Amino acid sequence: MSTGSTAERSLQHWSEAGRTGMEAFYALATEDYRQLALAADWPQVLGDQAHEGWSLLDVACGSGKFPTALRLHTDLSEVPDVAYDLLDPSAFSVQEARGVLAPPFVPRHDLVMTLQDLPDEHAGYDVVWATHALYALPADELDVAAQRFVAALAPGGLGLIAQATATSHYLAFYDAFRAGVEDATPYTSAEQVRDALIRAGADVRDQRITYRTGSDDRTVIEGFLQRCAFDDSVSLTQMEQAPVLGDYLASCRDESGSYTFEHEASLLWL
């Protein structure tokens, strides 16, 4: 097996060519963002940060699923409009996210770059968040990224990173995929991100949420898992027959063939 960069694999899939895989992934993964939207009193949380000219930075914004979930599952009608900056190394993602933003989220700057490369002048944000966004962050760049995240916050600002824990489906699946199908650099866990934030001087509160996703539709499961691995060349049947990965998938499958995936996410509040 050849070793590859998960960051490079991820970036290749966040593109127009990867749209079909992205949409297949969100057949189940939209639940990740619904759970985050339900995990806090967001009208209160955002209202507490709001003031004239306030701003928000969405780190590794993806396709804008978190602000979309907030508008769908919470009442933000009393939250004042906020200048919303989009950061992602994929220009495709930035444009996708910009296209779905609606009040109170008002798009402002497009920052096509990694968090690690965020310039010093992009700071003073009242809110900075990264939601299910940092899995492909290379381990040797984690401390720099955490420092940039903390530095981007205004004094008294609110930071949030939502990330799956080491035992959650996303990391457990990818570890098994790497062991049984194709080696690559591992995903970054919530625990690693938390420790890096602490090393960067942040006071971190770790809130855990657990939930399940799944389906008895093999086409849905295949598309979801292929995106979890950033590899649409491996079929579900091949995954089920692979060493290590096959055992993991068997543990997620019941006698009828239906799949259920167990998720645990940390909400790291700064």
Tab-separated table of C-alpha atoms in Angstrom:
chain	number	residue	atom	x	y	z
A	1	MET	CA	0.000	0.000	0.000
A	2	SER	CA	1.217	3.502	-0.786
A	3	THR	CA	1.079	6.273	1.762
A	4	GLY	CA	-0.747	9.430	0.703
A	5	SER	CA	-1.579	12.799	2.159
A	6	THR	CA	-5.114	12.903	3.506
A	7	ALA	CA	-5.069	16.678	3.055
A	8	GLU	CA	-4.386	16.233	-0.669
A	9	ARG	CA	-7.069	13.533	-0.977
A	10	SER	CA	-9.559	15.800	0.740
A	11	LEU	CA	-8.791	18.800	-1.446
A	12	GLN	CA	-9.234	16.748	-4.626
A	13	HIS	CA	-12.741	15.793	-3.520
A	14	TRP	CA	-13.759	19.337	-2.558
A	15	SER	CA	-14.141	20.305	-6.202
A	16	GLU	CA	-16.715	20.348	-8.957
A	17	ALA	CA	-15.459	16.918	-10.024
A	18	GLY	CA	-16.190	15.647	-6.537
A	19	ARG	CA	-19.723	17.063	-6.307
A	20	THR	CA	-21.454	13.703	-6.747
A	21	GLY	CA	-19.446	12.217	-3.905
A	22	MET	CA	-20.084	15.253	-1.739
A	23	GLU	CA	-23.830	14.966	-2.238
A	24	ALA	CA	-23.716	11.234	-1.521
A	25	PHE	CA	-21.855	11.900	1.722
A	26	TYR	CA	-24.413	14.414	2.931
A	27	ALA	CA	-27.242	11.906	2.526
A	28	LEU	CA	-26.176	10.885	6.049
A	29	ALA	CA	-23.689	13.526	7.179
A	30	THR	CA	-26.211	16.376	7.246
A	31	GLU	CA	-27.157	14.887	10.624
A	32	ASP	CA	-23.765	15.973	11.987
A	33	TYR	CA	-24.759	19.595	11.559
A	34	ARG	CA	-28.299	19.150	12.826
A	35	GLN	CA	-26.847	17.722	16.022
A	36	LEU	CA	-24.554	20.732	16.404
A	37	ALA	CA	-27.474	23.087	15.817
A	38	LEU	CA	-29.383	21.361	18.633
A	39	ALA	CA	-26.423	21.219	21.019
A	40	ALA	CA	-26.570	24.859	22.167
A	41	ASP	CA	-28.949	27.786	22.503
A	42	TRP	CA	-27.557	29.445	19.401
A	43	PRO	CA	-29.792	32.539	19.409
A	44	GLN	CA	-28.484	33.251	22.917
A	45	VAL	CA	-24.881	32.269	22.148
A	46	LEU	CA	-24.697	34.476	19.060
A	47	GLY	CA	-26.773	37.230	20.601
A	48	ASP	CA	-24.269	37.500	23.443
A	49	GLN	CA	-21.496	38.237	20.947
A	50	ALA	CA	-23.467	40.579	18.704
A	51	HIS	CA	-22.702	44.295	18.485
A	52	GLU	CA	-22.447	46.919	15.790
A	53	GLY	CA	-19.972	45.807	13.133
A	54	TRP	CA	-19.410	42.330	14.544
A	55	SER	CA	-17.760	39.594	12.482
A	56	LEU	CA	-17.465	35.819	12.192
A	57	LEU	CA	-14.828	33.570	10.614
A	58	ASP	CA	-15.877	30.131	9.322
A	59	VAL	CA	-12.717	28.011	9.213
A	60	ALA	CA	-12.628	25.262	6.564
A	61	CYS	CA	-16.166	26.257	5.653
A	62	GLY	CA	-16.847	23.315	3.343
A	63	SER	CA	-20.186	23.747	1.604
A	64	GLY	CA	-21.832	25.807	4.347
A	65	LYS	CA	-23.736	23.016	6.056
A	66	PHE	CA	-23.423	24.435	9.584
A	67	PRO	CA	-24.902	27.924	8.996
A	68	THR	CA	-27.580	26.223	6.900
A	69	ALA	CA	-28.427	23.889	9.804
A	70	LEU	CA	-28.545	26.810	12.231
A	71	ARG	CA	-31.069	28.640	10.078
A	72	LEU	CA	-33.125	25.468	9.611
A	73	HIS	CA	-33.218	24.208	13.184
A	74	THR	CA	-33.010	27.373	15.290
A	75	ASP	CA	-34.696	30.759	15.316
A	76	LEU	CA	-32.087	33.387	14.472
A	77	SER	CA	-34.600	36.087	13.617
A	78	GLU	CA	-33.465	38.271	16.524
A	79	VAL	CA	-29.737	37.884	15.819
A	80	PRO	CA	-28.285	40.983	14.111
A	81	ASP	CA	-26.568	40.561	10.750
A	82	VAL	CA	-22.923	39.547	11.058
A	83	ALA	CA	-20.087	39.973	8.545
A	84	TYR	CA	-19.233	36.372	7.646
A	85	ASP	CA	-15.754	35.526	6.332
A	86	LEU	CA	-15.262	32.181	4.582
A	87	LEU	CA	-11.922	30.382	4.850
A	88	ASP	CA	-11.089	27.177	2.983
A	89	PRO	CA	-8.179	25.967	0.836
A	90	SER	CA	-10.759	24.989	-1.798
A	91	ALA	CA	-12.109	27.868	-3.888
A	92	PHE	CA	-14.964	25.534	-4.839
A	93	SER	CA	-15.949	25.179	-1.187
A	94	VAL	CA	-15.807	28.902	-0.543
A	95	GLN	CA	-18.145	29.563	-3.460
A	96	GLU	CA	-20.505	26.760	-2.410
A	97	ALA	CA	-20.702	28.126	1.130
A	98	ARG	CA	-21.129	31.723	-0.043
A	99	GLY	CA	-24.039	30.605	-2.199
A	100	VAL	CA	-26.059	29.220	0.723
A	101	LEU	CA	-25.492	31.995	3.258
A	102	ALA	CA	-28.516	34.042	4.260
A	103	PRO	CA	-29.267	36.510	7.089
A	104	PRO	CA	-28.063	36.881	9.727
A	105	PHE	CA	-24.953	35.553	7.956
A	106	VAL	CA	-23.780	38.155	5.429
A	107	PRO	CA	-20.829	37.009	3.301
A	108	ARG	CA	-17.840	39.317	3.303
A	109	HIS	CA	-14.273	38.100	2.592
A	110	ASP	CA	-13.359	34.935	0.687
A	111	LEU	CA	-10.134	33.539	2.124
A	112	VAL	CA	-8.891	30.699	-0.086
A	113	MET	CA	-6.175	29.344	2.170
A	114	THR	CA	-5.559	27.035	5.084
A	115	LEU	CA	-6.011	28.102	8.689
A	116	GLN	CA	-2.251	27.740	9.111
A	117	ASP	CA	-1.730	30.456	6.485
A	118	LEU	CA	-4.245	32.940	7.877
A	119	PRO	CA	-2.480	36.348	7.904
A	120	ASP	CA	-2.151	38.325	11.125
A	121	GLU	CA	-4.390	41.096	9.797
A	122	HIS	CA	-7.364	38.722	9.766
A	123	ALA	CA	-8.034	38.896	13.479
A	124	GLY	CA	-10.433	40.490	15.931
A	125	TYR	CA	-13.345	38.183	15.065
A	126	ASP	CA	-16.190	38.045	17.558
A	127	VAL	CA	-16.874	34.417	16.572
A	128	VAL	CA	-14.547	31.847	15.007
A	129	TRP	CA	-15.779	28.341	14.344
A	130	ALA	CA	-14.673	25.187	12.555
A	131	THR	CA	-17.344	22.489	12.400
A	132	HIS	CA	-16.354	18.961	11.355
A	133	ALA	CA	-13.663	20.705	9.379
A	134	LEU	CA	-10.166	19.818	10.577
A	135	TYR	CA	-9.879	16.065	10.020
A	136	ALA	CA	-7.309	16.389	7.224
A	137	LEU	CA	-5.175	18.903	9.130
A	138	PRO	CA	-1.634	17.438	9.164
A	139	ALA	CA	-0.420	16.546	12.654
A	140	ASP	CA	2.799	18.516	12.227
A	141	GLU	CA	0.805	21.653	11.408
A	142	LEU	CA	-1.740	21.296	14.214
A	143	ASP	CA	0.013	23.560	16.702
A	144	VAL	CA	0.389	26.361	14.154
A	145	ALA	CA	-3.261	26.019	13.171
A	146	ALA	CA	-4.384	26.156	16.800
A	147	GLN	CA	-2.285	29.271	17.368
A	148	ARG	CA	-3.836	30.960	14.327
A	149	PHE	CA	-7.340	30.001	15.476
A	150	VAL	CA	-6.787	31.496	18.929
A	151	ALA	CA	-5.089	34.597	17.515
A	152	ALA	CA	-8.037	35.265	15.187
A	153	LEU	CA	-10.401	35.812	18.132
A	154	ALA	CA	-11.108	39.259	19.510
A	155	PRO	CA	-10.747	39.667	23.285
A	156	GLY	CA	-13.896	38.156	24.746
A	157	GLY	CA	-14.701	36.476	21.445
A	158	LEU	CA	-16.254	33.040	21.104
A	159	GLY	CA	-14.431	30.121	19.519
A	160	LEU	CA	-15.853	26.717	18.673
A	161	ILE	CA	-14.313	23.669	17.062
A	162	ALA	CA	-16.608	20.676	16.580
A	163	GLN	CA	-14.668	17.504	15.821
A	164	ALA	CA	-15.240	13.773	16.105
A	165	THR	CA	-13.411	11.964	18.890
A	166	ALA	CA	-10.915	9.136	18.400
A	167	THR	CA	-13.568	6.459	18.982
A	168	SER	CA	-16.206	8.002	16.704
A	169	HIS	CA	-17.157	6.518	13.333
A	170	TYR	CA	-15.185	8.904	11.160
A	171	LEU	CA	-11.859	8.170	12.827
A	172	ALA	CA	-12.524	4.483	13.515
A	173	PHE	CA	-13.581	3.920	9.902
A	174	TYR	CA	-10.624	5.777	8.428
A	175	ASP	CA	-8.132	3.965	10.656
A	176	ALA	CA	-9.608	0.653	9.481
A	177	PHE	CA	-9.585	1.831	5.845
A	178	ARG	CA	-5.947	2.848	6.149
A	179	ALA	CA	-5.057	-0.504	7.687
A	180	GLY	CA	-6.991	-2.693	5.262
A	181	VAL	CA	-7.242	-0.851	1.950
A	182	GLU	CA	-4.924	2.100	1.376
A	183	ASP	CA	-2.464	3.688	3.744
A	184	ALA	CA	-2.639	7.448	4.247
A	185	THR	CA	-1.981	9.975	6.951
A	186	PRO	CA	-4.544	9.613	9.770
A	187	TYR	CA	-7.396	11.931	10.567
A	188	THR	CA	-6.942	14.452	13.349
A	189	SER	CA	-9.096	13.739	16.410
A	190	ALA	CA	-10.946	16.080	18.730
A	191	GLU	CA	-8.539	15.112	21.491
A	192	GLN	CA	-5.550	16.220	19.418
A	193	VAL	CA	-7.232	19.508	18.536
A	194	ARG	CA	-8.176	20.138	22.177
A	195	ASP	CA	-4.606	19.542	23.352
A	196	ALA	CA	-3.216	21.853	20.662
A	197	LEU	CA	-5.638	24.617	21.658
A	198	ILE	CA	-4.533	24.280	25.266
A	199	ARG	CA	-0.890	24.469	24.201
A	200	ALA	CA	-1.843	27.646	22.309
A	201	GLY	CA	-3.037	29.166	25.596
A	202	ALA	CA	-6.782	28.678	25.199
A	203	ASP	CA	-9.153	27.846	28.022
A	204	VAL	CA	-11.161	25.008	26.489
A	205	ARG	CA	-14.496	23.529	27.553
A	206	ASP	CA	-15.150	20.114	26.037
A	207	GLN	CA	-18.839	19.322	25.478
A	208	ARG	CA	-19.583	15.828	24.108
A	209	ILE	CA	-22.556	14.791	22.015
A	210	THR	CA	-23.399	11.283	20.779
A	211	TYR	CA	-25.766	10.211	18.011
A	212	ARG	CA	-26.228	7.646	15.244
A	213	THR	CA	-26.585	7.667	11.492
A	214	GLY	CA	-27.316	4.791	9.149
A	215	SER	CA	-29.360	3.273	6.362
A	216	ASP	CA	-30.450	-0.025	4.846
A	217	ASP	CA	-29.791	1.370	1.354
A	218	ARG	CA	-26.438	0.034	0.143
A	219	THR	CA	-26.093	2.800	-2.442
A	220	VAL	CA	-26.432	5.422	0.293
A	221	ILE	CA	-23.965	3.597	2.531
A	222	GLU	CA	-21.440	3.164	-0.264
A	223	GLY	CA	-21.505	6.844	-1.221
A	224	PHE	CA	-21.197	7.923	2.394
A	225	LEU	CA	-18.266	5.619	3.141
A	226	GLN	CA	-16.439	6.468	-0.066
A	227	ARG	CA	-16.483	10.115	0.961
A	228	CYS	CA	-15.408	9.192	4.499
A	229	ALA	CA	-12.320	7.689	2.847
A	230	PHE	CA	-11.984	10.313	0.075
A	231	ASP	CA	-11.830	7.381	-2.339
A	232	ASP	CA	-14.724	6.588	-4.672
A	233	SER	CA	-12.831	3.784	-6.434
A	234	VAL	CA	-13.467	1.220	-3.682
A	235	SER	CA	-16.942	-0.318	-3.670
A	236	LEU	CA	-18.891	-1.185	-0.549
A	237	THR	CA	-18.466	-4.878	-1.364
A	238	GLN	CA	-14.694	-4.427	-1.593
A	239	MET	CA	-14.704	-2.586	1.728
A	240	GLU	CA	-16.682	-5.394	3.350
A	241	GLN	CA	-14.181	-7.950	2.072
A	242	ALA	CA	-11.054	-6.011	3.045
A	243	PRO	CA	-8.949	-7.001	6.063
A	244	VAL	CA	-9.511	-4.875	9.178
A	245	LEU	CA	-12.062	-2.645	7.441
A	246	GLY	CA	-14.359	-5.595	6.810
A	247	ASP	CA	-14.373	-6.402	10.524
A	248	TYR	CA	-15.183	-2.810	11.400
A	249	LEU	CA	-18.047	-2.662	8.935
A	250	ALA	CA	-19.411	-5.990	10.182
A	251	SER	CA	-19.604	-4.457	13.649
A	252	CYS	CA	-21.811	-1.685	12.217
A	253	ARG	CA	-24.156	-4.026	10.315
A	254	ASP	CA	-27.150	-5.949	11.681
A	255	GLU	CA	-28.560	-9.261	10.468
A	256	SER	CA	-30.757	-7.552	7.882
A	257	GLY	CA	-27.755	-5.805	6.360
A	258	SER	CA	-28.681	-2.359	7.647
A	259	TYR	CA	-25.800	-0.147	8.777
A	260	THR	CA	-25.673	2.017	11.896
A	261	PHE	CA	-22.693	4.250	12.658
A	262	GLU	CA	-21.931	5.509	16.175
A	263	HIS	CA	-20.772	9.110	16.466
A	264	GLU	CA	-19.233	11.076	19.297
A	265	ALA	CA	-18.276	14.694	18.703
A	266	SER	CA	-16.548	17.190	20.940
A	267	LEU	CA	-17.680	20.773	20.929
A	268	LEU	CA	-14.534	22.610	21.995
A	269	TRP	CA	-15.628	25.995	23.298
A	270	LEU	CA	-13.098	28.804	23.737
